[in-house]
PDB file of C-alpha atoms in Angstrom:
ATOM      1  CA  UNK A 376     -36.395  20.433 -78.254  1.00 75.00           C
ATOM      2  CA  UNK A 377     -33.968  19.902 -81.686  1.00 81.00           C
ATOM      3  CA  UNK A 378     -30.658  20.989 -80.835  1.00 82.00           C
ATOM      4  CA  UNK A 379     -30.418  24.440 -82.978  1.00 89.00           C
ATOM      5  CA  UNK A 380     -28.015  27.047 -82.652  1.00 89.00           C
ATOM      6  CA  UNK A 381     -30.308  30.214 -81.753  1.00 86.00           C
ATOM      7  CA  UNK A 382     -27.584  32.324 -83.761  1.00 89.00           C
ATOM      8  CA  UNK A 383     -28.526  30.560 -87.330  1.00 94.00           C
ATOM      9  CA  UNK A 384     -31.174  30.276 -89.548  1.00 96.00           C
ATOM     10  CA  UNK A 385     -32.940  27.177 -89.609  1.00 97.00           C
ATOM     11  CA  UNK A 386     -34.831  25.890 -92.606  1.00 98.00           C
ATOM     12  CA  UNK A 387     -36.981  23.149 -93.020  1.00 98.00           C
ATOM     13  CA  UNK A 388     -37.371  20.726 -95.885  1.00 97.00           C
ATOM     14  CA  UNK A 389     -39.697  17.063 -95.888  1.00 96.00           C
ATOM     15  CA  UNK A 390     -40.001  14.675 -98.148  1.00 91.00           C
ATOM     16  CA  UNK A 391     -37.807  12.307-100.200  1.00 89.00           C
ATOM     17  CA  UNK A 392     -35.523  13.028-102.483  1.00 88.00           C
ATOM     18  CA  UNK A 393     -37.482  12.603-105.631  1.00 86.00           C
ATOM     19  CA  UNK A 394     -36.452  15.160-108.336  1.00 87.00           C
ATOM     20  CA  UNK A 395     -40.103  16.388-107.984  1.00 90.00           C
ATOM     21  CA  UNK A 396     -39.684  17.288-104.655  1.00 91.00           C
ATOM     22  CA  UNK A 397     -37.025  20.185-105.542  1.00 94.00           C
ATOM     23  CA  UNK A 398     -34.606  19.577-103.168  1.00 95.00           C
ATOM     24  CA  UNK A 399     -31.740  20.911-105.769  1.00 96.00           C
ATOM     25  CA  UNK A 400     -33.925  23.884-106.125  1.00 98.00           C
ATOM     26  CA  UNK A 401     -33.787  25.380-102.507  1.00 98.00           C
ATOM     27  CA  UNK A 402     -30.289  23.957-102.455  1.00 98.00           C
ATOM     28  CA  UNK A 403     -29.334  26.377-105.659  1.00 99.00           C
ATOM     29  CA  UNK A 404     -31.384  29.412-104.176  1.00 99.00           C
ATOM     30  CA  UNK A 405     -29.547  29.033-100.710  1.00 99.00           C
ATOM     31  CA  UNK A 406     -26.081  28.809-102.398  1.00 99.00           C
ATOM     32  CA  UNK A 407     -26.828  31.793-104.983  1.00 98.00           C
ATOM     33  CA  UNK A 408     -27.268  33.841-101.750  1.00 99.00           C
ATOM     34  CA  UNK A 409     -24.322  36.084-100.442  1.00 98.00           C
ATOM     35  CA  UNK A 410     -21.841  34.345 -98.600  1.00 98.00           C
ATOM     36  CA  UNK A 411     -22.681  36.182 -95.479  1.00 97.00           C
ATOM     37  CA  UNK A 412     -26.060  34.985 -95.020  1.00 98.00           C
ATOM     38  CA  UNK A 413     -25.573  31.435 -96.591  1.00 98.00           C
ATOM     39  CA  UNK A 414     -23.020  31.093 -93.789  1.00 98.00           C
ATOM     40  CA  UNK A 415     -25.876  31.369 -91.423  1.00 96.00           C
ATOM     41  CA  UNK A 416     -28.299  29.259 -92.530  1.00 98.00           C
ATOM     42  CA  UNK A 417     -28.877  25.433 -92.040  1.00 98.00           C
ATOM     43  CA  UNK A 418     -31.238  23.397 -93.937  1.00 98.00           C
ATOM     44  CA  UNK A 419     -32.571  20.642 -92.029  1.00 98.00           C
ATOM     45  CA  UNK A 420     -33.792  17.787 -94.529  1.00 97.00           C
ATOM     46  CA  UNK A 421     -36.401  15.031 -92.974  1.00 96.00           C
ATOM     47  CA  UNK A 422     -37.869  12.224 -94.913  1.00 93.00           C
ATOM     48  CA  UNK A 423     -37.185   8.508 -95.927  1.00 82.00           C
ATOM     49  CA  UNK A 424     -34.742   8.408 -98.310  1.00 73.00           C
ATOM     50  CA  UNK A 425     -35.860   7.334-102.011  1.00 71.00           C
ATOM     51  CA  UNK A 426     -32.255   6.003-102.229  1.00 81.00           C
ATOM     52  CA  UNK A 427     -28.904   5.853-101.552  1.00 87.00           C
ATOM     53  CA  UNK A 428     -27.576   7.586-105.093  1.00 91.00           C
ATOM     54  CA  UNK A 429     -29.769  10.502-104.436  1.00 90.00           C
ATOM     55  CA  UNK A 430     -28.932  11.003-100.848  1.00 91.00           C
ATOM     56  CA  UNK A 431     -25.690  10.828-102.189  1.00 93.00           C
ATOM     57  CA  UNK A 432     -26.434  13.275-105.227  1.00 94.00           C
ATOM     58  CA  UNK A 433     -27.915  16.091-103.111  1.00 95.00           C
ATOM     59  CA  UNK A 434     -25.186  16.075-100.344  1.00 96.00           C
ATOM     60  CA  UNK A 435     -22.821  16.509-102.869  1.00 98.00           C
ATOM     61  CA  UNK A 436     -24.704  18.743-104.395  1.00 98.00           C
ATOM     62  CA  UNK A 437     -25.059  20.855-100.907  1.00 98.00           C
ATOM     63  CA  UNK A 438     -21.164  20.841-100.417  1.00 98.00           C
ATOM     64  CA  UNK A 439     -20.161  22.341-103.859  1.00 98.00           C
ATOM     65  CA  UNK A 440     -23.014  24.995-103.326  1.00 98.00           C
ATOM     66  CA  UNK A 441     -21.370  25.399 -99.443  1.00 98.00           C
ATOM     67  CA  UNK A 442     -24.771  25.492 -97.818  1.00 99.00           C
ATOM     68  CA  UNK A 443     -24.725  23.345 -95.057  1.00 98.00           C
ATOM     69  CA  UNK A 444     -27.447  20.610 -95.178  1.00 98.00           C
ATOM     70  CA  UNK A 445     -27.951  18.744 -92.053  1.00 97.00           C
ATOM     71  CA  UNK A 446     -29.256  15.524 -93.026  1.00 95.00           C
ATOM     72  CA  UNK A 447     -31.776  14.065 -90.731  1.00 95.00           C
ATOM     73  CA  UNK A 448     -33.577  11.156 -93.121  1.00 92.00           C
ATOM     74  CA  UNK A 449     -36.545   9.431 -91.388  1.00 93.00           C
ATOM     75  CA  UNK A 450     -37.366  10.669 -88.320  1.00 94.00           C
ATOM     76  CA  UNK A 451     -40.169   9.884 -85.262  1.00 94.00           C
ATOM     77  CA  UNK A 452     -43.276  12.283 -85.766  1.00 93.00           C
ATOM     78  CA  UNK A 453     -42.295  13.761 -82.337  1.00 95.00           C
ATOM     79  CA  UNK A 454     -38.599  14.583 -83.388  1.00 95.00           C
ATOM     80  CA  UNK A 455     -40.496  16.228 -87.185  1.00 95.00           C
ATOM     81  CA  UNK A 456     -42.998  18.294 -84.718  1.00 94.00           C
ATOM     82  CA  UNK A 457     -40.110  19.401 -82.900  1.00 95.00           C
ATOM     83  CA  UNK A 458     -38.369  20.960 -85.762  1.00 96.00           C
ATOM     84  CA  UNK A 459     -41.389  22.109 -87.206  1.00 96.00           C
ATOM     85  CA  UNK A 460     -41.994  23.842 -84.006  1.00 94.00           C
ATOM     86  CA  UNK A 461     -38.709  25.859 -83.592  1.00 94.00           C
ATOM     87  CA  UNK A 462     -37.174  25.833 -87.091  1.00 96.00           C
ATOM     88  CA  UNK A 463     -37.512  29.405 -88.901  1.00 96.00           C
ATOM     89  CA  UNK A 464     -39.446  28.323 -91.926  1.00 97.00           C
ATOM     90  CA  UNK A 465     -40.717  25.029 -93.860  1.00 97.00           C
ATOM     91  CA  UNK A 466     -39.855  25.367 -98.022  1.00 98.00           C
ATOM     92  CA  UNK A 467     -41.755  23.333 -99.837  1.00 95.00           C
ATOM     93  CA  UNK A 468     -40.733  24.195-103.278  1.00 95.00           C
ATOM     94  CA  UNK A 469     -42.761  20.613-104.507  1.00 92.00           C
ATOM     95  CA  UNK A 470     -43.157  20.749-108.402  1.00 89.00           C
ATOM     96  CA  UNK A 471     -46.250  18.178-107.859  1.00 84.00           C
ATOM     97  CA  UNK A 472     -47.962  17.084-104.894  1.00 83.00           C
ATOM     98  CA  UNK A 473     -51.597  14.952-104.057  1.00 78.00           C
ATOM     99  CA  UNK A 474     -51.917  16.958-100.946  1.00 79.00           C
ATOM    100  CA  UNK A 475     -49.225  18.768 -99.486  1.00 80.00           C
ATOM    101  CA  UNK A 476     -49.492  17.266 -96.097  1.00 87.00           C
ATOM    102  CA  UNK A 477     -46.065  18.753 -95.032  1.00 91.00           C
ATOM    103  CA  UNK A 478     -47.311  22.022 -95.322  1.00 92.00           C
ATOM    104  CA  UNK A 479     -50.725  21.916 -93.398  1.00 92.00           C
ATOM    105  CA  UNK A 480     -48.601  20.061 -90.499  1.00 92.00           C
ATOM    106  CA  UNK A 481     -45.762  22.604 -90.202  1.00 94.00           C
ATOM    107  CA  UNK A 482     -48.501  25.244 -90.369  1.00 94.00           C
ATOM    108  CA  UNK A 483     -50.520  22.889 -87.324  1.00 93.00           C
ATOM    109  CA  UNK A 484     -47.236  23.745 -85.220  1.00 93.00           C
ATOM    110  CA  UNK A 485     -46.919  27.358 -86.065  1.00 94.00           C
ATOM    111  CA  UNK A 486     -43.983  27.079 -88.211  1.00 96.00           C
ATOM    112  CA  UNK A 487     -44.190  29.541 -91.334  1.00 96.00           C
ATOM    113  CA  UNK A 488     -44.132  28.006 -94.674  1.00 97.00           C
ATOM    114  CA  UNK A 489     -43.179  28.874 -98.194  1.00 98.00           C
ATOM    115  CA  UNK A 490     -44.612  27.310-101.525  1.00 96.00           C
ATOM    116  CA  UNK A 491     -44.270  27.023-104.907  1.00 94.00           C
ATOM    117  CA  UNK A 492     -47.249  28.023-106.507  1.00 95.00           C
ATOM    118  CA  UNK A 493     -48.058  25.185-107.889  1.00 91.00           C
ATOM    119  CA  UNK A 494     -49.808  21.172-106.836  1.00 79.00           C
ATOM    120  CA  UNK A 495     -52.135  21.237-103.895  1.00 82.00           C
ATOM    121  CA  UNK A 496     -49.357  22.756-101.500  1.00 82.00           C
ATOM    122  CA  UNK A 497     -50.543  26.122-102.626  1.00 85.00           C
ATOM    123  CA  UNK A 498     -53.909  25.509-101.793  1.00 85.00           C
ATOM    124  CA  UNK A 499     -53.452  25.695 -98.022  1.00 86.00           C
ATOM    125  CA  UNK A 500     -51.183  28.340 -97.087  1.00 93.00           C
ATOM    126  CA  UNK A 501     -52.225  32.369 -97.317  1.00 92.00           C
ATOM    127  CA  UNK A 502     -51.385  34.222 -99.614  1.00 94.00           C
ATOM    128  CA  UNK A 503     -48.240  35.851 -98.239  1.00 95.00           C
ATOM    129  CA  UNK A 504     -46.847  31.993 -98.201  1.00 95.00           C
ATOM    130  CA  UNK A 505     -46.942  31.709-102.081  1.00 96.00           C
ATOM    131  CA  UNK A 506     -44.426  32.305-104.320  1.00 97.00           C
ATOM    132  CA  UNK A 507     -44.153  32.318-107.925  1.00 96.00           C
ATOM    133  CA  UNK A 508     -42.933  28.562-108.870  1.00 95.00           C
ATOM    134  CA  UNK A 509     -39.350  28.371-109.105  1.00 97.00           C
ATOM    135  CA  UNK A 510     -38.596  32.142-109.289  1.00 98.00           C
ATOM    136  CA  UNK A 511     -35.176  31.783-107.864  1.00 98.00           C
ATOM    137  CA  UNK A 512     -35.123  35.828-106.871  1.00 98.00           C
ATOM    138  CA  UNK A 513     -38.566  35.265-105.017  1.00 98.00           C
ATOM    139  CA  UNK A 514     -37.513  32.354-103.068  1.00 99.00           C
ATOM    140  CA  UNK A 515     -34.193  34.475-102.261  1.00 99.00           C
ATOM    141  CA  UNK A 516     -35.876  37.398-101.111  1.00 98.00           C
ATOM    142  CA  UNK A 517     -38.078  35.543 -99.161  1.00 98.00           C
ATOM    143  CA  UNK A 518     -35.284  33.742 -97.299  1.00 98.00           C
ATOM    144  CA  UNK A 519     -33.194  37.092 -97.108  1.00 98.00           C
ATOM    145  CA  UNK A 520     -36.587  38.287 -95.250  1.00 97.00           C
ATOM    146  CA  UNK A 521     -37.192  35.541 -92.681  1.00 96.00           C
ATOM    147  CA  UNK A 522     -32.963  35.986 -91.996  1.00 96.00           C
ATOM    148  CA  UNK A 523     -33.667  39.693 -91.358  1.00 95.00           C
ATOM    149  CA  UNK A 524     -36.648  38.586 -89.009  1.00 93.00           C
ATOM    150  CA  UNK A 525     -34.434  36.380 -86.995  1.00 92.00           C
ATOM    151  CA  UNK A 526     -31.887  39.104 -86.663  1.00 92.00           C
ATOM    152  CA  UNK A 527     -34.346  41.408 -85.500  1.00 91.00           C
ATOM    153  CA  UNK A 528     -35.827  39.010 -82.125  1.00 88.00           C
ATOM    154  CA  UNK A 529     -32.324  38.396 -81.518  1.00 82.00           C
ATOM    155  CA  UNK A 530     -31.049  35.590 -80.290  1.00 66.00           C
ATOM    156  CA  UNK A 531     -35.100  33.845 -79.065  1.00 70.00           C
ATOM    157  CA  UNK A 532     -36.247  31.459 -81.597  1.00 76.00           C
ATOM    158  CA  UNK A 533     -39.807  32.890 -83.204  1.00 85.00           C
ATOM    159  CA  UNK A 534     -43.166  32.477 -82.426  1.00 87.00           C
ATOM    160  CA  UNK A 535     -45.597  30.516 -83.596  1.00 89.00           C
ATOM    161  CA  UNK A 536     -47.692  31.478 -86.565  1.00 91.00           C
ATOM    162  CA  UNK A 537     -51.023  32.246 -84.881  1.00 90.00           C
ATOM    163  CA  UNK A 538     -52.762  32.733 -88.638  1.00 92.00           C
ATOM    164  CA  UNK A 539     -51.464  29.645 -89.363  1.00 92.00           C
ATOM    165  CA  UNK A 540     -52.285  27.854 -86.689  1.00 90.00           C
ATOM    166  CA  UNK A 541     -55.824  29.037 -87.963  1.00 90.00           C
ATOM    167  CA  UNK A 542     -55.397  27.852 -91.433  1.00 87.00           C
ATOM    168  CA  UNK A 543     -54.257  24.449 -90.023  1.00 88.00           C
ATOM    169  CA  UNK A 544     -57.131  24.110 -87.602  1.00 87.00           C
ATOM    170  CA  UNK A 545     -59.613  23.251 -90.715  1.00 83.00           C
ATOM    171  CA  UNK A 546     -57.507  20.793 -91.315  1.00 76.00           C
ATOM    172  CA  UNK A 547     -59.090  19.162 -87.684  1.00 67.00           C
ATOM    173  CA  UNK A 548     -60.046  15.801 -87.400  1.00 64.00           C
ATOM    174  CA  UNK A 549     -63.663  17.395 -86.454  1.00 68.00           C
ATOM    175  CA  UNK A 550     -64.028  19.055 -88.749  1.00 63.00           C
ATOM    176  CA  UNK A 551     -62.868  16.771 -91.544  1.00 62.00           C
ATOM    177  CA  UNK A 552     -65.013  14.323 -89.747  1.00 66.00           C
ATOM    178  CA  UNK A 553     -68.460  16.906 -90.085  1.00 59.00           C
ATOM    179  CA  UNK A 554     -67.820  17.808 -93.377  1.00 66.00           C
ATOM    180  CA  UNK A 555     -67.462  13.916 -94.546  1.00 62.00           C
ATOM    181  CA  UNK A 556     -71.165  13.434 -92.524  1.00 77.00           C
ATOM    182  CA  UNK A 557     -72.586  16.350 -94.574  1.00 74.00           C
ATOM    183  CA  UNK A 558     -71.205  14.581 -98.031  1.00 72.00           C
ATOM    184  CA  UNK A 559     -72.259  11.364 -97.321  1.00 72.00           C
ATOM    185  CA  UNK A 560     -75.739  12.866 -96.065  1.00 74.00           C
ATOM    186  CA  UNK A 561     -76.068  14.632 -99.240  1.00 79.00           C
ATOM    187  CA  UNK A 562     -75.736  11.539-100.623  1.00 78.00           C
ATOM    188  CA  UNK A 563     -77.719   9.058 -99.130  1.00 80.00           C
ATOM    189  CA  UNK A 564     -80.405  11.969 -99.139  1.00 80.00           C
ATOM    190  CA  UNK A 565     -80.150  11.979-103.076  1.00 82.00           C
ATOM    191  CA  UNK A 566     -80.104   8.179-103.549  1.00 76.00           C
ATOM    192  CA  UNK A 567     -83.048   6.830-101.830  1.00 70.00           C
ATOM    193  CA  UNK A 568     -83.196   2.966-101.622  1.00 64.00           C
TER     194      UNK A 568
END
């Protein structure tokens, strides 16, 4: 289990630090916020680092907005499943993506997500994990929300997602493997040698 403080809110961000990825963007969201409830929220940033200068740029970046950005870089899938597992949400503001694999894996462990709609990472999620791409007032009443939620349970870390745990379970290798039979049966059906 990460070491979090149960009294704070934990947020979630993967990837590198490519300007695509939108880093900067949850960074300015989270230090537009009051000063009350940026004080209680740490964002938790995993993923090999593109490079030093933009390591450099965002924690800079994070210190003159005062939200405190624990910087994890690369870490062992077990340590990212464990975060994923008890932080309080994943953002994945992602201006372009192939896939979006951070999403359906933070949803595989139950963690709540929120999106830009936008790229493939808005193709997973429901509905209610959507926003409207970089709407800054969206993004900060959605993290306002999910502060109010942790409030509310107190001082026990949330539970999993259950509808996302659903979402993610299409994502199975079964069922990836069955629906890859039925293509290339479709195929080999249509091209007879």
């Amino acid at each position: 289990r990460p070491d979090l403080s149960e009294d704070l809110l934990h947020l979630l961000v993967v990837g590198s630090e490519d300007r695509r990825k939108a880093i900067g963007f949850v960074l300015d969201v989270i230090g537009e916020l009051e000063d009350e409830i940026r004080d209680r929220i740490v964002v938790h940033k995993v993923g090999a680092e593109s490079n030093s200068l933009a390591e450099k740029r965002l924690k800079e970046h994070a210190s003159k907005l005062n939200v405190n950005l624990r910087w994890h870089g690369k870490v062992e899938e077990e340590n990212l499943i464990a975060l994923e597992q008890h932080c309080d949400a994943l953002l994945f503001p992602s201006a372009a993506e192939g896939f979006g694999f951070p999403v359906v894996e933070a949803m595989a462990s139950g963690c709540p997500v929120l999106v830009n709609d936008l790229g493939a990472q808005n193709e997973h999620p429901p509905q209610s994990c959507i926003l409207p791409a970089f709407d800054k007032s969206s993004w900060k009443e959605a993290i306002v929300k999910l502060d109010e939620e942790r409030i509310a349970r107190g001082s026990s870390f949330r539970a999993p997602r259950v509808d996302l745990l659903d979402v993610a379970s299409a994502y199975s290798n079964a069922i990836i493997g069955h629906q890859h039979q039925i293509a290339y049966d479709t195929v080999i059906r249509s091209n007879p040698s």
